[in-house]
Short mmCIF file of C-alpha atoms in Angstrom, two decimals:
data_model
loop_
_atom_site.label_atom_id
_atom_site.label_comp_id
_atom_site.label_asym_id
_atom_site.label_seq_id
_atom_site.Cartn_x
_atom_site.Cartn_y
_atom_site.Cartn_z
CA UNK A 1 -61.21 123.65 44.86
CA UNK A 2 -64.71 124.49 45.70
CA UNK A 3 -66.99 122.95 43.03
CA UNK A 4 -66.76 119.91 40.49
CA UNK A 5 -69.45 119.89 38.39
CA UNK A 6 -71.47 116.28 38.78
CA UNK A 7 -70.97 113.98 36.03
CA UNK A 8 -67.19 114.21 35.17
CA UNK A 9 -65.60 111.93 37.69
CA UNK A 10 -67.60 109.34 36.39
CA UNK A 11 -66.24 109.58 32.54
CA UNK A 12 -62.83 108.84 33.86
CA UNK A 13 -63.43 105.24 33.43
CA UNK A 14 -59.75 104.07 33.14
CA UNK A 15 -58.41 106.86 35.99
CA UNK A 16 -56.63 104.32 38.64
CA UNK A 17 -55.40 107.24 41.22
CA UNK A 18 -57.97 110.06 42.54
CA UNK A 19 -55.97 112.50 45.25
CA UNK A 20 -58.25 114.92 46.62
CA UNK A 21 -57.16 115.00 50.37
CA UNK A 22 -56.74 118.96 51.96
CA UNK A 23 -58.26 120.11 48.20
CA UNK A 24 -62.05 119.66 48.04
CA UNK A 25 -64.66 118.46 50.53
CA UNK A 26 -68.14 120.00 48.92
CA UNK A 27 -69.09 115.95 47.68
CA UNK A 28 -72.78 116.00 47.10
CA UNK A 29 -74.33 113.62 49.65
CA UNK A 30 -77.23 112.49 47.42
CA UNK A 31 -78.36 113.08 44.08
CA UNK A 32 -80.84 115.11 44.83
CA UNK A 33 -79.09 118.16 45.27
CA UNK A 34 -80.19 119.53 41.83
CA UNK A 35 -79.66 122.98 40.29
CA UNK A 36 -83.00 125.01 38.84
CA UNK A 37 -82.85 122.31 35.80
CA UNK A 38 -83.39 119.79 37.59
CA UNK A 39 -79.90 118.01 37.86
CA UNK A 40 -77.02 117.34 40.21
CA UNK A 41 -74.86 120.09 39.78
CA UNK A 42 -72.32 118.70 42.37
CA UNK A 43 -69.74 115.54 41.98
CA UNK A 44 -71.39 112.97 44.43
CA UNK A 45 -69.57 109.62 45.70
CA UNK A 46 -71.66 107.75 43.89
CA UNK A 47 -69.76 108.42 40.64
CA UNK A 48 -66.80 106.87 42.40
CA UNK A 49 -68.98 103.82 41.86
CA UNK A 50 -68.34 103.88 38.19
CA UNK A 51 -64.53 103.66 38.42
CA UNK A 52 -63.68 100.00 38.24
CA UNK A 53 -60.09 100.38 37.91
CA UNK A 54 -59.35 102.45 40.86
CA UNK A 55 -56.99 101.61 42.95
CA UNK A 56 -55.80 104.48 45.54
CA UNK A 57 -58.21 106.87 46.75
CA UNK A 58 -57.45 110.48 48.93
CA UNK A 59 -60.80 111.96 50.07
CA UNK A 60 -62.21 114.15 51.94
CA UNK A 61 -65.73 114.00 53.25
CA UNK A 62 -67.79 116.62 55.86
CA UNK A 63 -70.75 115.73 58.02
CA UNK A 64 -73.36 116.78 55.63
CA UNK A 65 -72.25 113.85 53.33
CA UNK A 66 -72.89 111.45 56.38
CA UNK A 67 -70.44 109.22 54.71
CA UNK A 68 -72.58 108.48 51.98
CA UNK A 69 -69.72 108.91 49.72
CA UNK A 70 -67.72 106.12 51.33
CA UNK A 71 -70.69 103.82 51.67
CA UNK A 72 -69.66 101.70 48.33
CA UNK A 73 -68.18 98.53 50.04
CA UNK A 74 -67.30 96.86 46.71
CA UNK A 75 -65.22 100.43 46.08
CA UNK A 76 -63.74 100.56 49.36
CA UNK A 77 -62.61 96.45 49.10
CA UNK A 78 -60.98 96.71 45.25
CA UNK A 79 -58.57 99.97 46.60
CA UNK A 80 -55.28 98.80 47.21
CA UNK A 81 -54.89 102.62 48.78
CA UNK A 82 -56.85 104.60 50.88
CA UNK A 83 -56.29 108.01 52.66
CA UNK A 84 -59.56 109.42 54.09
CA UNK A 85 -60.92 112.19 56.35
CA UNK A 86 -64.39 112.49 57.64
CA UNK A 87 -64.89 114.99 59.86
CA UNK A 88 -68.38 117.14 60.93
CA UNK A 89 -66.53 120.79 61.37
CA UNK A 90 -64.35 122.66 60.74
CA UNK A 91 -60.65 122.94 62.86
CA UNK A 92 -57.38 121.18 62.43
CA UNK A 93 -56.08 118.55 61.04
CA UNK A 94 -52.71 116.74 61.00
CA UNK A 95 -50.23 115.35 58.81
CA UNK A 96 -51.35 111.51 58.54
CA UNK A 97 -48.61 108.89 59.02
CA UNK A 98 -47.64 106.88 56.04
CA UNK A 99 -49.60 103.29 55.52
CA UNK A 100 -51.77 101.43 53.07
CA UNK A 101 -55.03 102.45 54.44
CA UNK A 102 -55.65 105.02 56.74
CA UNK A 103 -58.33 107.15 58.03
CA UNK A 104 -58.92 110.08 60.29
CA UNK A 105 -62.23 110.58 62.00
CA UNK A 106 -62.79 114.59 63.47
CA UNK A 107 -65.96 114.66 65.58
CA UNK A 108 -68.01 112.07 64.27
CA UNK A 109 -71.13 110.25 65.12
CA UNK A 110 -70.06 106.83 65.92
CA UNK A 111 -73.59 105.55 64.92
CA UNK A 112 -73.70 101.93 62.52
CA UNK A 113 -73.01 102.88 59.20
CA UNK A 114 -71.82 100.32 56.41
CA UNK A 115 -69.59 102.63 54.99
CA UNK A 116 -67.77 103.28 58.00
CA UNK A 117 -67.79 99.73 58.71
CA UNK A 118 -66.33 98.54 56.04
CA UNK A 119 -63.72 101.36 55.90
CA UNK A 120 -62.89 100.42 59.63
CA UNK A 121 -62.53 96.92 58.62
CA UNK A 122 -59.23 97.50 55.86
CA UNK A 123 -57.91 100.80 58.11
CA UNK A 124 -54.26 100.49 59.05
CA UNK A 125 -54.14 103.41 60.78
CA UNK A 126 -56.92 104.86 62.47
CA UNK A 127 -57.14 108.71 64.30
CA UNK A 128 -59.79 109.60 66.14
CA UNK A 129 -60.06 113.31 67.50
CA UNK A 130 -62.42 115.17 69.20
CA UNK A 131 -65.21 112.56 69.13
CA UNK A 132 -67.42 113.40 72.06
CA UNK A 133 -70.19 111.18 71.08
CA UNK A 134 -68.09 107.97 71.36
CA UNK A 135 -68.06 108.05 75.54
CA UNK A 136 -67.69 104.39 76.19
CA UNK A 137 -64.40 103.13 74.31
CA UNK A 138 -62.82 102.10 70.93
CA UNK A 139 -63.23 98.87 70.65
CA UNK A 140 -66.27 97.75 70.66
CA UNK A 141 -68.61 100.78 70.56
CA UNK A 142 -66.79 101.84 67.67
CA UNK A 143 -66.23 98.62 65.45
CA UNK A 144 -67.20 95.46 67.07
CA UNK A 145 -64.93 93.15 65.04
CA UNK A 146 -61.43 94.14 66.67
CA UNK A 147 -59.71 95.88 64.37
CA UNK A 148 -57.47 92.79 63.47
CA UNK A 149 -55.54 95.17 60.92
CA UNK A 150 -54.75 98.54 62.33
CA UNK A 151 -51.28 98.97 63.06
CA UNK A 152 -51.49 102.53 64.40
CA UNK A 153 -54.16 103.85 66.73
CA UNK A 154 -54.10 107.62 67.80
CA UNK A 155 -57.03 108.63 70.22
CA UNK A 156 -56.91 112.57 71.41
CA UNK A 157 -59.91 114.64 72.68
CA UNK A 158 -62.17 112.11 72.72
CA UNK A 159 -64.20 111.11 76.41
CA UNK A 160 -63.93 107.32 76.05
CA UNK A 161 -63.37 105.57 79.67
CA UNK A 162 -61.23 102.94 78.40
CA UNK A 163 -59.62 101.73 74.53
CA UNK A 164 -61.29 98.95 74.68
CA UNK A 165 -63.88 96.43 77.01
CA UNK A 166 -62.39 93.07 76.84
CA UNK A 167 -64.23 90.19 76.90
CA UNK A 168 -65.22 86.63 75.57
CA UNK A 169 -65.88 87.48 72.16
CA UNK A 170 -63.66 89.72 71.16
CA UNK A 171 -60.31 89.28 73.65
CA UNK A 172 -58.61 87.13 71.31
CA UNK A 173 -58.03 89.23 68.58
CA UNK A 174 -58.37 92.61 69.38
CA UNK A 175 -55.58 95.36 68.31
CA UNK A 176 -53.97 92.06 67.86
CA UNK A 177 -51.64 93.69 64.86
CA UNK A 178 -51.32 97.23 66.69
CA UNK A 179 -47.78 98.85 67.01
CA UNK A 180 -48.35 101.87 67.82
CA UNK A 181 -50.75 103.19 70.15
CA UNK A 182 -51.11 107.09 71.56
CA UNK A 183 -53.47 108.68 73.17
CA UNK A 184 -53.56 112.22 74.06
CA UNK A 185 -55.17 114.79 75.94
CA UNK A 186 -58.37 112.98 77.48
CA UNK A 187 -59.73 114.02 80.60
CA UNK A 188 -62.08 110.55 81.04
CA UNK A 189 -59.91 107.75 80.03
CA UNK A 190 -59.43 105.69 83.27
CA UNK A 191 -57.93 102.30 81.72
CA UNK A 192 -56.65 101.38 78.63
CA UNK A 193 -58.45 97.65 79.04
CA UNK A 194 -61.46 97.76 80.55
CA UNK A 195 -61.65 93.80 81.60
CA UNK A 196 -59.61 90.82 81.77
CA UNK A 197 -55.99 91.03 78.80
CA UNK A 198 -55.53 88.44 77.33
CA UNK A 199 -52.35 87.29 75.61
CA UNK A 200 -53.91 88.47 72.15
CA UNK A 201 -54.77 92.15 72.99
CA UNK A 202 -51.72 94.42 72.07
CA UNK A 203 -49.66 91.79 71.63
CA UNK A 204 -47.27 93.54 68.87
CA UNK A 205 -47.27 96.84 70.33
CA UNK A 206 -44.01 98.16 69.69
CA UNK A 207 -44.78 102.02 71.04
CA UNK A 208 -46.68 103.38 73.96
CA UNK A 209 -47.03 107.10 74.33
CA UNK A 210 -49.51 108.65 76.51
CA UNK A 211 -49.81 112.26 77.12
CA UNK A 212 -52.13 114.28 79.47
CA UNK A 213 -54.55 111.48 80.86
CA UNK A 214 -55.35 113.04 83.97
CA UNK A 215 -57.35 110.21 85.32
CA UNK A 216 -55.21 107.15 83.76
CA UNK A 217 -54.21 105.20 86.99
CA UNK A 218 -52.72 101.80 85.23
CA UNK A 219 -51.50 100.71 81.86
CA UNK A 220 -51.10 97.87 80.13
CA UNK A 221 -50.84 94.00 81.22
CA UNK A 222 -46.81 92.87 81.04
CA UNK A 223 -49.09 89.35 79.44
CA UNK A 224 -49.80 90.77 76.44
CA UNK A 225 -47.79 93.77 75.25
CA UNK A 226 -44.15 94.01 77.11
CA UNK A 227 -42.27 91.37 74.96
CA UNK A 228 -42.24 93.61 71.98
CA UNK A 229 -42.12 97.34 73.26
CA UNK A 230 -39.30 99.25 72.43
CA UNK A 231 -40.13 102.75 73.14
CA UNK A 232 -41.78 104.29 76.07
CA UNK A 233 -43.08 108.10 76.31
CA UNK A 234 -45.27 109.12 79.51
CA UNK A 235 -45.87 112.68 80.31
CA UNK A 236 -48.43 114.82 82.40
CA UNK A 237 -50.46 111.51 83.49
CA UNK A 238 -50.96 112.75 87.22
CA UNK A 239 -52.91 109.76 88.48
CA UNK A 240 -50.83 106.84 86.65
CA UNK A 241 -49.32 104.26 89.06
CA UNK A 242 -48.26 101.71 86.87
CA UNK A 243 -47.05 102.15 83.17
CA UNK A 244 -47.56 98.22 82.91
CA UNK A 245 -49.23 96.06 85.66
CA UNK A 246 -49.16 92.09 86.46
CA UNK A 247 -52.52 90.80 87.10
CA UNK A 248 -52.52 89.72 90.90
CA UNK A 249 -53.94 86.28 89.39
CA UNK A 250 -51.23 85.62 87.33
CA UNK A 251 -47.83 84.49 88.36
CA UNK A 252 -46.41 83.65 85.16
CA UNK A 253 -42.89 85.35 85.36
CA UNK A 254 -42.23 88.07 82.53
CA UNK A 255 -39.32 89.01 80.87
CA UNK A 256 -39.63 92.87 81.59
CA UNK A 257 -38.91 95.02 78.74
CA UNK A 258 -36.57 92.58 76.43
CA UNK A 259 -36.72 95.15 73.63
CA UNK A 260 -37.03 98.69 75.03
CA UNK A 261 -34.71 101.21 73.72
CA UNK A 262 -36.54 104.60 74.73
CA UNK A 263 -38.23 105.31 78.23
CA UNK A 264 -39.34 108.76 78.85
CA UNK A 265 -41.28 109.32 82.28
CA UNK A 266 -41.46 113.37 83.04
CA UNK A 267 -44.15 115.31 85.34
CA UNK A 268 -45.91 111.80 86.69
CA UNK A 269 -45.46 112.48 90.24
CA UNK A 270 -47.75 109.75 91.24
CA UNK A 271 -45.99 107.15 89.23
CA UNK A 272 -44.41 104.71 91.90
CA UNK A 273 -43.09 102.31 89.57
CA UNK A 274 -42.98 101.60 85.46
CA UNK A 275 -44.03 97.89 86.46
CA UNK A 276 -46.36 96.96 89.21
CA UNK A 277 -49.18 94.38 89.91
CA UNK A 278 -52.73 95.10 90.28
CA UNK A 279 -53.48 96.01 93.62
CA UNK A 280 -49.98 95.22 95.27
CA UNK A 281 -46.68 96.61 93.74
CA UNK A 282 -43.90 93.14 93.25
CA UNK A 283 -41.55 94.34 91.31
CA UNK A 284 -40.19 97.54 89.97
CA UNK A 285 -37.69 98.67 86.63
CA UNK A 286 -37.41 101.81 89.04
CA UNK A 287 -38.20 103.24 92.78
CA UNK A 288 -39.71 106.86 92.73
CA UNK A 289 -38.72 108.19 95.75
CA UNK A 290 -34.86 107.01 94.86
CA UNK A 291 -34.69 107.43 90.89
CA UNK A 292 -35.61 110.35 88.92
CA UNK A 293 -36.20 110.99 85.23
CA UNK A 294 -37.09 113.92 82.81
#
């Protein structure tokens, strides 16, 4: 669909469903895109505004739109359904998993924006790919309140340094509800935690898979995420020592890996063991130079 002419969506008082994901993405980012009468001659976001009983919502939006579309907070907080794609050009895209609320970001501009915000705020799951502009990490350059509902993070492409800077304000809760968490082909990324774990930061995870982190040396602390995971995929991560790590400060002992089901370690030569401690290995689940996987 290339055009809908401005003014209809907004008529459809009562319409309750609106799926326009991989069919249209020519929204009107203002009104004042007018034809030689004078009017709108596009469908803008703003007549999503006018649909008070609207309840699940598949959209598409480009960069032109700078998410003007999705900048209705009182829209984006009555859907009880939300499947959204912003992206600034063109290039592939990818089947999105099944939850409530989910959105897919494709080379954005991380900048403030209320829309965004608020969108970030509700998201379930959350993609991020090719987003060279966000060069610090996820969490909190990207949303600053911890995204205490996302249940599935994917990060590919992008040239963050770490998933997220822990600290005072926001180590409690962070990722706090995550399960699943990939990330995929980034050439930066050198932690996953940039600061001190604490017991609430990927504390549900239930899935780890990282793929092609070619400066990734450690993983994740067995404090916080290790009680719950049950399936473990690491492939082409040629600097990674540790899949997990015990802080060198901490000597709490750790049930190691009281769930896992799936462990799949192939072309990490430098991995010495899946479970280490910062800066001195204690214990291992295997020995590197006597075990061998995939």
């Amino acid at each position: 669909m290339k055009r809908i002419p401005a003014n209809i969506l907004s008529r459809l008082s009562h319409l309750e469903g609106l799926y326009m994901l991989n069919s249209f993405d020519g929204w009107a980012s203002t009104n004042i895109e007018v034809n030689n009468g004078g009017e709108s001659n596009q469908a803008s976001g703003s007549e999503l505004d006018m649909l008070s009983h609207l309840n699940v919502l598949e959209m598409e939006v480009s960069k032109t739109q700078q998410l003007s579309t999705v900048n209705n907070i009182q829209l984006i907080e009555q859907l009880g359904k939300f499947k959204i794609r912003v992206r600034s050009s063109d290039g592939s895209h990818e089947e999105l998993p099944a939850f409530r609320y989910v959105l897919e970001l494709i080379d954005i501009d991380p900048s403030p924006n209320y829309g965004l915000r608020a969108l970030l705020k509700k998201t379930e799951c959350l993609v991020l790919s090719d987003c060279d502009r966000l060069t610090k990490n996820v969490d909190p350059e990207l949303n600053k309140e911890g995204f205490k509902d996302l249940k599935y993070l994917k990060v590919q492409r992008c040239r963050v340094k770490s998933v997220i800077s822990s600290n005072e304000e926001n180590e409690s809760m962070a990722f706090a509800n995550l399960e699943i968490l990939e990330l995929k082909n980034m050439y930066d990324l050198k932690m996953i935690c940039d600061g001190k774990a604490s017991v609430g930061i990927f504390s549900n995870l239930r899935r780890l898979n990282l793929y092609k982190l070619r400066k990734l040396e450690s993983g994740l602390s067995l404090t916080s995420v290790l009680l719950h995971l049950n399936e473990v995929s690491v492939s082409l991560c040629t600097k990674l020592k540790f899949v997990a790590y015990k802080d060198a400060k901490n000597e709490t002992e750790v049930d190691m890996f009281p769930r896992l089901k799936s462990l799949y370690l192939t072309y990490d030569d430098s991995l010495s063991s899946v479970v280490g401690k910062s800066g001195n290995e204690v214990f291992a689940l295997f020995n590197a130079e006597k075990d061998r996987f995939c």
